[in-house]
Amino acid sequence: MTAISFPSPVAAPARATRLRLTVRGRRVLALLAALPALVALGAALALGGGAALASRDSGTPVDSFETVLVSAGDTLWSIAEEVAPGHDPRDVVDQIARLNALTGVSVQAGQRLAIPAQYADEH
């Protein structure tokens, strides 16, 4: 008896295909990537984060404060104790910092600081 053998086709190794995005697919992917930022921006605007910091109000009247010249070695604390000896220096420092829009508590010699009128009268 004779056996007939047929050559079996050898399966070609599976070839990895590259992912190809269409223009529409790229747009959808970009939108999905930007979606968290858009949601955060919308929430910030909805909660009043878009309100302007500056306004057209007239601001503090000119006669509501007087100025003090900072000398070498002065600190906000020492100035507060000098201009308002009968008050808590912490409150006075806070009011001076707010009135002068200071971001920190350091001052430099030669700098002019506005003092609230309620303390300027005592000085």
Short mmCIF file of C-alpha atoms in Angstrom, two decimals:
data_model
loop_
_atom_site.label_atom_id
_atom_site.label_comp_id
_atom_site.label_asym_id
_atom_site.label_seq_id
_atom_site.Cartn_x
_atom_site.Cartn_y
_atom_site.Cartn_z
CA MET A 1 0.00 0.00 0.00
CA THR A 2 1.18 3.33 -0.95
CA ALA A 3 0.52 6.50 0.95
CA ILE A 4 0.00 9.69 -0.86
CA SER A 5 1.13 12.71 0.96
CA PHE A 6 0.18 16.25 0.14
CA PRO A 7 2.41 19.07 1.14
CA SER A 8 0.72 20.93 3.96
CA PRO A 9 0.83 24.66 3.76
CA VAL A 10 2.99 26.17 6.45
CA ALA A 11 1.11 28.85 8.32
CA ALA A 12 2.78 32.19 7.96
CA PRO A 13 3.59 33.91 11.27
CA ALA A 14 0.95 36.46 12.25
CA ARG A 15 2.12 39.89 11.32
CA ALA A 16 1.41 42.70 13.78
CA THR A 17 -0.52 45.48 12.16
CA ARG A 18 0.05 49.11 12.93
CA LEU A 19 -2.83 51.10 14.28
CA ARG A 20 -3.84 53.70 11.77
CA LEU A 21 -6.13 56.51 12.76
CA THR A 22 -8.27 58.36 10.33
CA VAL A 23 -8.69 62.12 10.53
CA ARG A 24 -11.99 61.61 12.32
CA GLY A 25 -10.37 59.18 14.77
CA ARG A 26 -7.62 61.69 15.57
CA ARG A 27 -10.21 64.38 16.27
CA VAL A 28 -12.15 62.10 18.59
CA LEU A 29 -8.96 61.12 20.41
CA ALA A 30 -7.92 64.76 20.81
CA LEU A 31 -11.36 65.64 22.17
CA LEU A 32 -11.20 62.80 24.69
CA ALA A 33 -7.73 63.94 25.80
CA ALA A 34 -8.88 67.55 26.23
CA LEU A 35 -12.18 66.69 27.91
CA PRO A 36 -10.91 66.79 31.54
CA ALA A 37 -9.40 70.24 31.01
CA LEU A 38 -12.60 71.52 29.40
CA VAL A 39 -14.69 70.18 32.28
CA ALA A 40 -12.38 71.79 34.87
CA LEU A 41 -12.46 75.13 33.03
CA GLY A 42 -16.24 75.03 32.81
CA ALA A 43 -16.56 74.24 36.52
CA ALA A 44 -14.19 77.08 37.44
CA LEU A 45 -16.17 79.56 35.38
CA ALA A 46 -19.49 78.30 36.73
CA LEU A 47 -18.32 78.67 40.32
CA GLY A 48 -17.33 82.31 39.84
CA GLY A 49 -13.66 81.79 39.06
CA GLY A 50 -13.96 84.06 36.06
CA ALA A 51 -14.79 87.13 38.11
CA ALA A 52 -12.34 89.96 37.68
CA LEU A 53 -10.03 90.76 40.55
CA ALA A 54 -9.85 94.43 39.70
CA SER A 55 -12.88 96.62 39.47
CA ARG A 56 -13.71 100.15 38.51
CA ASP A 57 -14.63 101.08 42.06
CA SER A 58 -13.05 104.23 43.32
CA GLY A 59 -11.01 102.22 45.83
CA THR A 60 -9.87 103.52 49.17
CA PRO A 61 -10.41 107.24 49.68
CA VAL A 62 -7.21 109.28 49.78
CA ASP A 63 -7.83 110.53 53.30
CA SER A 64 -8.31 107.04 54.77
CA PHE A 65 -4.59 106.39 55.24
CA GLU A 66 -1.24 108.05 55.64
CA THR A 67 2.16 106.71 54.64
CA VAL A 68 5.19 105.65 56.67
CA LEU A 69 8.73 105.36 55.33
CA VAL A 70 10.38 102.05 56.19
CA SER A 71 13.80 102.47 57.82
CA ALA A 72 16.65 99.96 57.83
CA GLY A 73 15.88 97.11 60.24
CA ASP A 74 12.14 97.80 60.35
CA THR A 75 9.66 94.96 60.09
CA LEU A 76 5.91 95.00 59.70
CA TRP A 77 5.66 93.93 63.32
CA SER A 78 7.81 96.82 64.59
CA ILE A 79 5.90 99.30 62.43
CA ALA A 80 2.60 97.92 63.73
CA GLU A 81 3.77 98.28 67.33
CA GLU A 82 4.93 101.83 66.63
CA VAL A 83 1.80 103.12 64.88
CA ALA A 84 -0.76 101.31 67.06
CA PRO A 85 0.70 100.61 70.50
CA GLY A 86 -2.69 99.89 72.09
CA HIS A 87 -3.77 97.29 69.50
CA ASP A 88 -2.89 93.68 68.75
CA PRO A 89 0.12 93.83 66.36
CA ARG A 90 -1.16 90.79 64.44
CA ASP A 91 -4.32 92.64 63.41
CA VAL A 92 -2.40 95.78 62.52
CA VAL A 93 0.16 93.82 60.44
CA ASP A 94 -2.71 92.11 58.59
CA GLN A 95 -4.43 95.41 57.82
CA ILE A 96 -1.21 97.06 56.67
CA ALA A 97 -0.41 94.07 54.43
CA ARG A 98 -3.90 94.12 52.91
CA LEU A 99 -3.91 97.88 52.37
CA ASN A 100 -0.51 97.73 50.62
CA ALA A 101 -1.30 94.47 48.74
CA LEU A 102 1.82 92.79 50.15
CA THR A 103 2.31 89.13 49.26
CA GLY A 104 4.68 88.51 52.15
CA VAL A 105 5.76 90.12 55.39
CA SER A 106 9.14 91.42 54.30
CA VAL A 107 9.66 95.12 53.68
CA GLN A 108 12.66 97.03 52.38
CA ALA A 109 14.27 100.21 53.61
CA GLY A 110 12.98 103.21 51.69
CA GLN A 111 9.65 101.56 50.93
CA ARG A 112 6.52 103.62 51.67
CA LEU A 113 3.69 101.82 53.44
CA ALA A 114 0.15 103.06 53.77
CA ILE A 115 -1.19 102.95 57.34
CA PRO A 116 -4.97 102.69 57.93
CA ALA A 117 -6.47 105.96 59.14
CA GLN A 118 -7.67 104.48 62.44
CA TYR A 119 -4.03 103.88 63.42
CA ALA A 120 -2.60 106.95 61.73
CA ASP A 121 -4.66 109.19 64.04
CA GLU A 122 -3.07 107.54 67.08
CA HIS A 123 0.44 107.87 65.68
#
